[in-house]
Amino acid sequence: MLDVVVPVYNEQDDLGPCVRRLHAHLAATFPYPFRITVADNASTDLTPQQAAILAVELPEVESFRLEQKGRGRALRAVWAASDAPVLAYMDVDLSTDLNALLPLVAPLISGHSDLAIGTRLARSSRVVRGTKRELVSRGYNMLLRGSLAARFSDAQCGFKAIRADVAEQLLPLVEDGGWFFDTELLVLAERAGLRIHEVPVDWVDDPDSKVDVARTAAEDLRGMWRVGRALATGRLPLERLRRPFGDDPRDRALTGVPVGLARQLVGFCAVGVLSTLVYLALYMALRAVVPAQAANALALLLSALGNTAANRRLTFGVRGRDRAVRHQAQGLVVFAVGLVLTSGSLAALHIAVAHPPHHTELGVLVVANLAATVVRFLLFRVWLFAEPADGGPVGAVGPADSTGPTGPTGSAEFADASPARPAGTTGPAGTADSESGTESGAESHTESGTESGSAR
């Protein structure tokens, strides 16, 4: 069963033709059972009546009424209440060619991917839209890649799908209820290591789109700041999403192969290069006012604090504040080892040469720091950030299988991942209150509504 959600707000003219066209396409070409859910969020025109008429006219169509505006809020409420194992949504204007729907959901049905998105920015996509919308869309996605390190190509194309078992675990972490809902969902999924499948689409711009670009852009910037801050502080429990969905080859024990060694080496080297540059800059600045040994000790101490914090998060994947002070204290012990090596090298140099030039001191310190770096990595790996006995990452939130279903993808048990709809109804029991169990975090920010058309 595929549940295609069409979120609408004041779409009394376009809703009927859109749903009938979508229904005809699915009935003629889609090889699996399907349902179309019209998610009306606080429309003030005749949209609710149109949705009710469609639900009576077409057996696979249901209507859902939410008394609050917000596309994300509507999607969260309907997806959480749906009994379908695969959930999708598309904008009411049907700007995306419907032939892309089956390629969108096929990897989810097979279990290969966790989410799927349509992309208008792939080279093989065929897109017809104005220059302004093109620049805004590409600029927004470039900003996402620069600020949140997003690797997916198109965050706001109104054409996405998700497995229900994944949505059950991911939706409670998504706070936004407006246009930024899509972006936040994808960023969190990507950071959790979930697979996002991208489908190049044919897309024709809707010239009558009611999207307020300026207001939406401002809300998106606030959303990016909020999500970036939450990710930086480790507030989001993404570790529990990394391996909850079936077998993962990374969980298989291989004799003689240290877990994550290659990735840790790359991260450690990158942090080491940066901290070495910081150390040398501090040493040269301090050397002008204090003796060589004092300048070395102060520069090494300051750079060591930053080095421990960076390696803790970037190299060994430790998030949050748990044991942060302890790690810094242990890092100072590692700092002492480096200090002995570098100070000893400086002392040996000054014994050999009474007044060595600064570039000679720097050369000796670079060599000594290389030796100290090897020792530092070994101590970090086997002492400070040693992996727990169960093989999970340091700082993980409980066992990987402690949340969410772990059965094979595509089995019937996924149909029970969300509450089933009562038979004969046109939506989940209740109205706006039915989504209260799925809301996560404060949603006091202004919602922009779910006007027709794509967000970009």
Tab-separated table of C-alpha atoms in Angstrom:
chain	number	residue	atom	x	y	z
A	1	MET	CA	0.000	0.000	0.000
A	2	LEU	CA	1.255	3.448	-0.984
A	3	ASP	CA	-0.296	6.483	0.701
A	4	VAL	CA	0.149	9.652	-1.409
A	5	VAL	CA	-0.597	12.784	0.614
A	6	VAL	CA	-1.612	15.995	-1.146
A	7	PRO	CA	-1.358	18.916	1.345
A	8	VAL	CA	-3.640	21.806	0.405
A	9	TYR	CA	-4.595	25.239	1.621
A	10	ASN	CA	-7.394	27.153	-0.151
A	11	GLU	CA	-7.237	25.091	-3.363
A	12	GLN	CA	-10.916	24.765	-4.213
A	13	ASP	CA	-10.301	25.296	-7.951
A	14	ASP	CA	-7.269	23.063	-8.482
A	15	LEU	CA	-7.970	20.255	-6.023
A	16	GLY	CA	-10.538	18.336	-8.090
A	17	PRO	CA	-8.595	18.210	-11.385
A	18	CYS	CA	-5.361	17.400	-9.539
A	19	VAL	CA	-6.717	14.469	-7.537
A	20	ARG	CA	-8.659	13.019	-10.479
A	21	ARG	CA	-5.566	13.168	-12.684
A	22	LEU	CA	-3.388	11.588	-9.989
A	23	HIS	CA	-5.971	8.882	-9.337
A	24	ALA	CA	-6.287	8.048	-13.030
A	25	HIS	CA	-2.513	7.773	-13.376
A	26	LEU	CA	-2.129	5.489	-10.368
A	27	ALA	CA	-5.072	3.307	-11.361
A	28	ALA	CA	-3.690	2.832	-14.877
A	29	THR	CA	0.047	2.436	-14.192
A	30	PHE	CA	0.808	1.703	-10.534
A	31	PRO	CA	1.276	-2.036	-9.819
A	32	TYR	CA	0.515	-1.811	-6.073
A	33	PRO	CA	-2.529	-0.796	-4.002
A	34	PHE	CA	-2.617	2.912	-3.288
A	35	ARG	CA	-4.480	5.578	-1.376
A	36	ILE	CA	-4.632	9.341	-1.950
A	37	THR	CA	-5.090	11.450	1.177
A	38	VAL	CA	-6.076	15.101	0.795
A	39	ALA	CA	-4.558	16.868	3.817
A	40	ASP	CA	-6.441	20.151	4.200
A	41	ASN	CA	-4.814	22.397	6.753
A	42	ALA	CA	-7.150	25.169	7.851
A	43	SER	CA	-8.512	26.153	4.430
A	44	THR	CA	-11.073	28.951	4.567
A	45	ASP	CA	-12.684	28.411	1.140
A	46	LEU	CA	-14.562	25.396	-0.273
A	47	THR	CA	-11.532	23.093	-0.244
A	48	PRO	CA	-12.916	20.859	2.573
A	49	GLN	CA	-16.170	20.346	0.653
A	50	GLN	CA	-14.254	19.513	-2.524
A	51	ALA	CA	-12.146	16.989	-0.619
A	52	ALA	CA	-15.245	15.348	0.830
A	53	ILE	CA	-16.793	15.058	-2.648
A	54	LEU	CA	-13.648	13.409	-3.996
A	55	ALA	CA	-13.573	10.958	-1.079
A	56	VAL	CA	-17.123	9.863	-1.968
A	57	GLU	CA	-16.537	9.807	-5.723
A	58	LEU	CA	-13.230	7.880	-5.734
A	59	PRO	CA	-12.870	4.822	-3.467
A	60	GLU	CA	-9.092	5.218	-3.016
A	61	VAL	CA	-9.349	8.864	-1.887
A	62	GLU	CA	-9.643	10.015	1.728
A	63	SER	CA	-9.837	13.488	3.222
A	64	PHE	CA	-8.164	14.777	6.349
A	65	ARG	CA	-8.909	18.118	8.004
A	66	LEU	CA	-6.417	19.925	10.234
A	67	GLU	CA	-7.432	23.147	11.953
A	68	GLN	CA	-3.908	24.604	11.912
A	69	LYS	CA	-1.883	25.889	8.973
A	70	GLY	CA	1.448	24.385	7.993
A	71	ARG	CA	2.422	21.895	5.302
A	72	GLY	CA	4.841	20.107	7.619
A	73	ARG	CA	2.261	19.865	10.370
A	74	ALA	CA	-0.258	18.343	7.941
A	75	LEU	CA	2.252	15.805	6.597
A	76	ARG	CA	3.342	14.789	10.077
A	77	ALA	CA	-0.248	14.237	11.217
A	78	VAL	CA	-1.283	12.167	8.195
A	79	TRP	CA	1.920	10.147	7.948
A	80	ALA	CA	1.824	9.298	11.656
A	81	ALA	CA	-1.762	8.056	11.398
A	82	SER	CA	-1.372	6.139	8.120
A	83	ASP	CA	-1.248	2.343	8.074
A	84	ALA	CA	0.617	2.230	4.727
A	85	PRO	CA	4.222	0.955	4.767
A	86	VAL	CA	5.305	3.537	2.157
A	87	LEU	CA	4.312	7.212	2.443
A	88	ALA	CA	4.674	9.934	-0.173
A	89	TYR	CA	3.538	13.459	-0.846
A	90	MET	CA	3.321	15.829	-3.804
A	91	ASP	CA	2.190	19.381	-4.341
A	92	VAL	CA	-1.339	20.001	-5.527
A	93	ASP	CA	-0.224	21.667	-8.770
A	94	LEU	CA	1.388	18.388	-9.965
A	95	SER	CA	4.367	20.305	-11.367
A	96	THR	CA	6.345	17.055	-11.277
A	97	ASP	CA	5.671	14.544	-14.048
A	98	LEU	CA	3.754	11.627	-12.535
A	99	ASN	CA	5.844	9.068	-14.432
A	100	ALA	CA	8.531	9.625	-11.787
A	101	LEU	CA	6.298	8.311	-8.985
A	102	LEU	CA	7.053	4.608	-9.433
A	103	PRO	CA	10.865	5.176	-9.649
A	104	LEU	CA	10.512	7.313	-6.517
A	105	VAL	CA	8.931	4.631	-4.333
A	106	ALA	CA	10.488	1.493	-5.869
A	107	PRO	CA	13.707	1.640	-3.741
A	108	LEU	CA	11.564	2.055	-0.624
A	109	ILE	CA	9.366	-0.906	-1.504
A	110	SER	CA	12.439	-3.054	-2.137
A	111	GLY	CA	14.021	-1.907	1.129
A	112	HIS	CA	17.168	-0.533	-0.485
A	113	SER	CA	16.529	3.091	0.567
A	114	ASP	CA	14.912	4.818	3.538
A	115	LEU	CA	13.758	8.059	1.880
A	116	ALA	CA	13.384	9.196	-1.728
A	117	ILE	CA	13.209	12.681	-3.226
A	118	GLY	CA	12.626	14.142	-6.630
A	119	THR	CA	15.376	16.479	-7.796
A	120	ARG	CA	15.101	19.298	-10.297
A	121	LEU	CA	18.815	20.065	-10.101
A	122	ALA	CA	20.262	16.858	-11.567
A	123	ARG	CA	21.778	17.088	-15.041
A	124	SER	CA	19.202	14.675	-16.437
A	125	SER	CA	16.246	16.608	-14.979
A	126	ARG	CA	14.080	18.541	-17.420
A	127	VAL	CA	12.881	21.748	-15.797
A	128	VAL	CA	10.850	24.659	-17.154
A	129	ARG	CA	10.806	27.702	-14.866
A	130	GLY	CA	11.802	31.331	-14.674
A	131	THR	CA	15.283	32.628	-13.925
A	132	LYS	CA	14.285	34.037	-10.520
A	133	ARG	CA	12.943	30.724	-9.226
A	134	GLU	CA	15.956	28.895	-10.649
A	135	LEU	CA	18.429	31.191	-8.864
A	136	VAL	CA	16.499	31.055	-5.583
A	137	SER	CA	16.356	27.250	-5.666
A	138	ARG	CA	20.022	26.754	-6.491
A	139	GLY	CA	21.097	29.409	-3.999
A	140	TYR	CA	19.060	27.782	-1.218
A	141	ASN	CA	20.546	24.352	-1.847
A	142	MET	CA	24.084	25.801	-2.038
A	143	LEU	CA	23.466	27.469	1.311
A	144	LEU	CA	22.361	24.128	2.769
A	145	ARG	CA	25.516	22.430	1.543
A	146	GLY	CA	27.681	25.188	2.972
A	147	SER	CA	25.974	25.592	6.348
A	148	LEU	CA	24.659	22.109	7.185
A	149	ALA	CA	26.966	20.015	4.958
A	150	ALA	CA	23.938	18.603	3.109
A	151	ARG	CA	24.774	16.268	0.223
A	152	PHE	CA	21.303	15.827	-1.281
A	153	SER	CA	20.732	18.042	-4.301
A	154	ASP	CA	17.184	19.421	-3.967
A	155	ALA	CA	15.620	19.987	-0.556
A	156	GLN	CA	12.345	21.640	-1.520
A	157	CYS	CA	11.010	19.755	-4.518
A	158	GLY	CA	7.429	18.862	-3.547
A	159	PHE	CA	7.853	15.200	-4.447
A	160	LYS	CA	9.105	12.905	-1.684
A	161	ALA	CA	8.552	9.487	-0.122
A	162	ILE	CA	9.574	7.716	3.081
A	163	ARG	CA	9.183	4.268	4.574
A	164	ALA	CA	6.688	4.208	7.447
A	165	ASP	CA	9.089	2.497	9.846
A	166	VAL	CA	11.657	5.229	9.191
A	167	ALA	CA	9.059	7.987	9.565
A	168	GLU	CA	7.988	6.572	12.915
A	169	GLN	CA	11.489	7.099	14.308
A	170	LEU	CA	12.381	10.297	12.432
A	171	LEU	CA	9.249	12.453	12.651
A	172	PRO	CA	9.407	13.025	16.447
A	173	LEU	CA	12.800	14.708	15.922
A	174	VAL	CA	11.502	17.194	13.313
A	175	GLU	CA	10.256	20.405	14.920
A	176	ASP	CA	9.234	22.558	11.960
A	177	GLY	CA	5.622	22.492	10.800
A	178	GLY	CA	5.909	24.738	7.741
A	179	TRP	CA	7.973	24.816	4.554
A	180	PHE	CA	11.246	23.962	6.306
A	181	PHE	CA	9.810	20.568	7.342
A	182	ASP	CA	11.216	18.900	4.192
A	183	THR	CA	14.705	20.263	4.699
A	184	GLU	CA	14.877	19.403	8.393
A	185	LEU	CA	13.641	15.871	7.704
A	186	LEU	CA	16.322	15.309	5.058
A	187	VAL	CA	19.168	16.864	7.051
A	188	LEU	CA	18.418	14.721	10.112
A	189	ALA	CA	18.017	11.596	7.972
A	190	GLU	CA	21.326	12.210	6.244
A	191	ARG	CA	23.165	12.933	9.507
A	192	ALA	CA	21.756	9.688	10.921
A	193	GLY	CA	23.247	7.770	8.004
A	194	LEU	CA	19.942	6.857	6.348
A	195	ARG	CA	19.863	6.254	2.601
A	196	ILE	CA	18.257	8.970	0.480
A	197	HIS	CA	17.416	7.993	-3.094
A	198	GLU	CA	17.211	10.809	-5.672
A	199	VAL	CA	15.101	10.677	-8.835
A	200	PRO	CA	15.656	13.238	-11.637
A	201	VAL	CA	12.251	14.625	-12.562
A	202	ASP	CA	10.548	16.552	-15.332
A	203	TRP	CA	9.171	19.671	-13.683
A	204	VAL	CA	7.142	22.624	-14.999
A	205	ASP	CA	6.846	25.738	-12.866
A	206	ASP	CA	3.395	26.799	-11.687
A	207	PRO	CA	3.058	30.499	-12.589
A	208	ASP	CA	0.156	30.909	-10.132
A	209	SER	CA	2.101	29.729	-7.072
A	210	LYS	CA	1.077	31.609	-3.920
A	211	VAL	CA	4.403	31.077	-2.128
A	212	ASP	CA	5.730	34.195	-0.384
A	213	VAL	CA	9.401	33.765	-1.304
A	214	ALA	CA	10.750	36.433	1.099
A	215	ARG	CA	8.853	35.172	4.142
A	216	THR	CA	9.623	31.533	3.354
A	217	ALA	CA	13.326	32.335	2.917
A	218	ALA	CA	13.435	34.091	6.299
A	219	GLU	CA	11.785	31.126	8.024
A	220	ASP	CA	14.160	28.713	6.283
A	221	LEU	CA	17.176	30.687	7.521
A	222	ARG	CA	15.852	30.525	11.079
A	223	GLY	CA	15.299	26.804	10.637
A	224	MET	CA	18.849	26.268	9.377
A	225	TRP	CA	20.242	28.161	12.360
A	226	ARG	CA	18.137	26.096	14.796
A	227	VAL	CA	19.045	22.740	13.228
A	228	GLY	CA	22.722	23.679	12.883
A	229	ARG	CA	22.902	24.665	16.548
A	230	ALA	CA	21.165	21.437	17.626
A	231	LEU	CA	23.575	19.351	15.561
A	232	ALA	CA	26.617	21.240	16.859
A	233	THR	CA	25.622	20.750	20.506
A	234	GLY	CA	24.667	17.086	20.044
A	235	ARG	CA	21.143	17.715	21.307
A	236	LEU	CA	19.523	15.415	18.737
A	237	PRO	CA	19.686	11.657	19.517
A	238	LEU	CA	20.604	10.619	15.972
A	239	GLU	CA	22.726	7.663	17.082
A	240	ARG	CA	19.625	5.585	17.706
A	241	LEU	CA	18.670	5.929	14.019
A	242	ARG	CA	21.961	4.706	12.583
A	243	ARG	CA	21.256	0.978	12.639
A	244	PRO	CA	17.609	0.289	13.518
A	245	PHE	CA	16.466	-0.978	10.110
A	246	GLY	CA	17.627	-4.533	9.464
A	247	ASP	CA	21.063	-6.000	8.786
A	248	ASP	CA	23.985	-3.616	8.370
A	249	PRO	CA	27.326	-4.900	7.034
A	250	ARG	CA	29.141	-2.461	9.311
A	251	ASP	CA	27.874	-4.497	12.267
A	252	ARG	CA	29.658	-7.637	11.084
A	253	ALA	CA	32.838	-8.434	12.989
A	254	LEU	CA	35.890	-8.882	10.750
A	255	THR	CA	38.980	-10.424	12.290
A	256	GLY	CA	41.993	-8.130	12.245
A	257	VAL	CA	40.138	-5.090	10.903
A	258	PRO	CA	39.890	-2.237	13.468
A	259	VAL	CA	36.442	-0.639	13.376
A	260	GLY	CA	36.469	2.784	11.724
A	261	LEU	CA	40.271	3.041	11.630
A	262	ALA	CA	40.498	4.543	8.128
A	263	ARG	CA	37.826	7.169	8.817
A	264	GLN	CA	39.385	8.043	12.165
A	265	LEU	CA	42.823	8.441	10.610
A	266	VAL	CA	41.491	10.848	7.991
A	267	GLY	CA	39.640	12.895	10.600
A	268	PHE	CA	42.594	12.888	12.972
A	269	CYS	CA	44.993	14.026	10.249
A	270	ALA	CA	42.683	16.856	9.205
A	271	VAL	CA	42.300	18.049	12.797
A	272	GLY	CA	46.032	17.590	13.352
A	273	VAL	CA	47.000	19.759	10.397
A	274	LEU	CA	44.709	22.529	11.557
A	275	SER	CA	45.790	22.357	15.202
A	276	THR	CA	49.477	22.313	14.170
A	277	LEU	CA	48.997	25.513	12.189
A	278	VAL	CA	47.246	27.068	15.172
A	279	TYR	CA	50.063	25.866	17.464
A	280	LEU	CA	52.810	27.335	15.257
A	281	ALA	CA	50.958	30.633	14.930
A	282	LEU	CA	50.546	30.835	18.722
A	283	TYR	CA	54.188	29.897	19.278
A	284	MET	CA	55.489	32.600	16.933
A	285	ALA	CA	53.215	35.193	18.533
A	286	LEU	CA	54.208	34.236	22.086
A	287	ARG	CA	57.906	33.809	21.274
A	288	ALA	CA	58.172	37.542	20.710
A	289	VAL	CA	57.345	38.247	24.369
A	290	VAL	CA	58.351	35.136	26.375
A	291	PRO	CA	61.187	32.570	26.279
A	292	ALA	CA	61.025	29.585	23.943
A	293	GLN	CA	60.028	27.002	26.577
A	294	ALA	CA	57.183	29.165	27.943
A	295	ALA	CA	55.955	30.006	24.444
A	296	ASN	CA	55.971	26.311	23.529
A	297	ALA	CA	54.079	25.273	26.683
A	298	LEU	CA	51.360	27.937	26.317
A	299	ALA	CA	50.895	27.362	22.584
A	300	LEU	CA	50.740	23.610	23.053
A	301	LEU	CA	48.248	23.897	25.923
A	302	LEU	CA	45.826	26.136	24.004
A	303	SER	CA	46.015	24.101	20.822
A	304	ALA	CA	45.661	20.843	22.786
A	305	LEU	CA	42.343	21.934	24.280
A	306	GLY	CA	40.968	22.690	20.829
A	307	ASN	CA	42.511	19.509	19.404
A	308	THR	CA	40.818	17.310	22.018
A	309	ALA	CA	37.420	18.963	21.463
A	310	ALA	CA	37.690	18.673	17.670
A	311	ASN	CA	38.843	15.050	17.713
A	312	ARG	CA	36.161	14.176	20.257
A	313	ARG	CA	33.425	15.291	17.894
A	314	LEU	CA	34.823	14.968	14.368
A	315	THR	CA	37.178	11.984	14.577
A	316	PHE	CA	35.582	9.730	17.184
A	317	GLY	CA	31.947	10.851	16.833
A	318	VAL	CA	31.270	11.697	20.488
A	319	ARG	CA	28.287	14.053	20.816
A	320	GLY	CA	26.795	15.982	23.709
A	321	ARG	CA	28.339	17.101	26.980
A	322	ASP	CA	28.506	13.697	28.634
A	323	ARG	CA	32.076	13.082	29.924
A	324	ALA	CA	33.305	16.206	28.102
A	325	VAL	CA	35.213	17.455	31.181
A	326	ARG	CA	36.708	14.009	31.747
A	327	HIS	CA	37.838	13.839	28.128
A	328	GLN	CA	39.496	17.252	28.413
A	329	ALA	CA	41.265	16.158	31.605
A	330	GLN	CA	42.541	13.038	29.871
A	331	GLY	CA	43.508	15.221	26.931
A	332	LEU	CA	45.724	17.228	29.260
A	333	VAL	CA	47.580	14.034	30.102
A	334	VAL	CA	48.117	13.498	26.385
A	335	PHE	CA	49.184	17.145	26.214
A	336	ALA	CA	51.803	16.442	28.887
A	337	VAL	CA	53.239	13.656	26.737
A	338	GLY	CA	53.487	16.037	23.786
A	339	LEU	CA	54.987	18.701	26.010
A	340	VAL	CA	57.711	16.325	27.185
A	341	LEU	CA	58.577	15.403	23.599
A	342	THR	CA	58.628	18.967	22.275
A	343	SER	CA	60.261	20.539	25.337
A	344	GLY	CA	62.878	17.817	25.359
A	345	SER	CA	63.596	18.473	21.701
A	346	LEU	CA	63.932	22.208	22.347
A	347	ALA	CA	66.232	21.565	25.320
A	348	ALA	CA	68.414	19.272	23.217
A	349	LEU	CA	68.589	21.935	20.492
A	350	HIS	CA	69.634	24.648	22.940
A	351	ILE	CA	72.291	22.368	24.399
A	352	ALA	CA	73.698	21.753	20.925
A	353	VAL	CA	73.362	25.388	19.731
A	354	ALA	CA	73.530	28.276	22.197
A	355	HIS	CA	71.353	30.701	20.245
A	356	PRO	CA	69.525	28.866	17.445
A	357	PRO	CA	67.497	30.940	14.952
A	358	HIS	CA	63.714	30.785	15.147
A	359	HIS	CA	63.313	28.830	11.910
A	360	THR	CA	65.568	26.111	13.352
A	361	GLU	CA	63.417	25.980	16.496
A	362	LEU	CA	60.311	25.682	14.331
A	363	GLY	CA	61.831	22.846	12.339
A	364	VAL	CA	62.715	20.888	15.476
A	365	LEU	CA	59.240	21.485	16.896
A	366	VAL	CA	57.568	20.255	13.701
A	367	VAL	CA	59.515	16.973	13.863
A	368	ALA	CA	58.800	16.589	17.569
A	369	ASN	CA	55.122	17.280	16.986
A	370	LEU	CA	54.969	14.575	14.328
A	371	ALA	CA	56.183	12.062	16.895
A	372	ALA	CA	53.782	13.465	19.486
A	373	THR	CA	50.933	13.194	16.965
A	374	VAL	CA	51.426	9.458	16.521
A	375	VAL	CA	51.423	8.971	20.282
A	376	ARG	CA	48.367	11.242	20.635
A	377	PHE	CA	46.335	9.244	18.085
A	378	LEU	CA	47.139	5.950	19.781
A	379	LEU	CA	46.189	7.313	23.198
A	380	PHE	CA	42.987	8.843	21.824
A	381	ARG	CA	41.949	5.580	20.191
A	382	VAL	CA	42.804	3.101	22.948
A	383	TRP	CA	42.220	5.288	26.015
A	384	LEU	CA	40.222	8.524	25.669
A	385	PHE	CA	37.697	7.451	23.046
A	386	ALA	CA	37.976	3.662	23.158
A	387	GLU	CA	34.884	1.957	21.757
A	388	PRO	CA	32.641	0.197	24.307
A	389	ALA	CA	32.583	-3.554	24.563
A	390	ASP	CA	29.460	-3.846	22.398
A	391	GLY	CA	31.263	-2.249	19.446
A	392	GLY	CA	28.937	0.741	19.270
A	393	PRO	CA	30.158	4.298	18.937
A	394	VAL	CA	31.304	6.178	22.018
A	395	GLY	CA	28.455	8.178	23.470
A	396	ALA	CA	25.753	6.199	21.637
A	397	VAL	CA	22.243	6.319	23.078
A	398	GLY	CA	21.706	2.717	24.094
A	399	PRO	CA	21.818	-0.351	21.862
A	400	ALA	CA	21.189	0.137	18.170
A	401	ASP	CA	18.138	-2.093	18.221
A	402	SER	CA	16.551	-0.460	21.249
A	403	THR	CA	14.165	1.620	19.177
A	404	GLY	CA	12.100	0.950	16.158
A	405	PRO	CA	11.295	-2.231	14.233
A	406	THR	CA	14.142	-4.353	12.976
A	407	GLY	CA	12.345	-6.866	10.829
A	408	PRO	CA	13.106	-7.315	7.121
A	409	THR	CA	11.916	-4.546	4.899
A	410	GLY	CA	8.716	-5.242	3.081
A	411	SER	CA	7.274	-7.635	5.653
A	412	ALA	CA	3.734	-7.354	6.816
A	413	GLU	CA	4.791	-6.200	10.262
A	414	PHE	CA	5.605	-2.747	8.822
A	415	ALA	CA	1.922	-2.202	8.288
A	416	ASP	CA	1.576	-2.040	12.058
A	417	ALA	CA	4.224	0.645	12.520
A	418	SER	CA	1.581	3.393	12.804
A	419	PRO	CA	-1.969	3.442	14.154
A	420	ALA	CA	-4.476	2.109	11.647
A	421	ARG	CA	-7.354	4.267	10.438
A	422	PRO	CA	-10.819	3.152	11.454
A	423	ALA	CA	-12.692	1.622	8.548
A	424	GLY	CA	-15.228	3.805	6.857
A	425	THR	CA	-13.792	7.098	8.023
A	426	THR	CA	-12.289	9.888	5.981
A	427	GLY	CA	-9.257	10.399	8.188
A	428	PRO	CA	-7.729	9.505	11.525
A	429	ALA	CA	-9.960	9.679	14.544
A	430	GLY	CA	-10.308	13.211	15.828
A	431	THR	CA	-9.107	16.377	14.183
A	432	ALA	CA	-6.104	18.481	15.035
A	433	ASP	CA	-5.672	16.703	18.350
A	434	SER	CA	-4.846	13.436	16.576
A	435	GLU	CA	-1.339	14.612	15.831
A	436	SER	CA	-0.473	15.528	19.402
A	437	GLY	CA	1.391	12.294	19.941
A	438	THR	CA	3.794	13.029	17.107
A	439	GLU	CA	4.706	16.643	17.748
A	440	SER	CA	8.272	17.105	18.986
A	441	GLY	CA	9.708	20.305	20.353
A	442	ALA	CA	8.125	23.730	20.587
A	443	GLU	CA	6.285	24.910	17.504
A	444	SER	CA	5.697	28.469	18.524
A	445	HIS	CA	7.350	29.846	15.415
A	446	THR	CA	5.159	31.268	12.691
A	447	GLU	CA	3.881	28.797	10.154
A	448	SER	CA	3.773	29.839	6.547
A	449	GLY	CA	0.918	27.610	5.497
A	450	THR	CA	0.832	25.127	2.653
A	451	GLU	CA	0.032	27.183	-0.369
A	452	SER	CA	-0.042	25.401	-3.695
A	453	GLY	CA	3.064	25.013	-5.832
A	454	SER	CA	6.584	23.990	-4.996
A	455	ALA	CA	8.426	25.850	-2.283
A	456	ARG	CA	11.154	26.945	-4.607
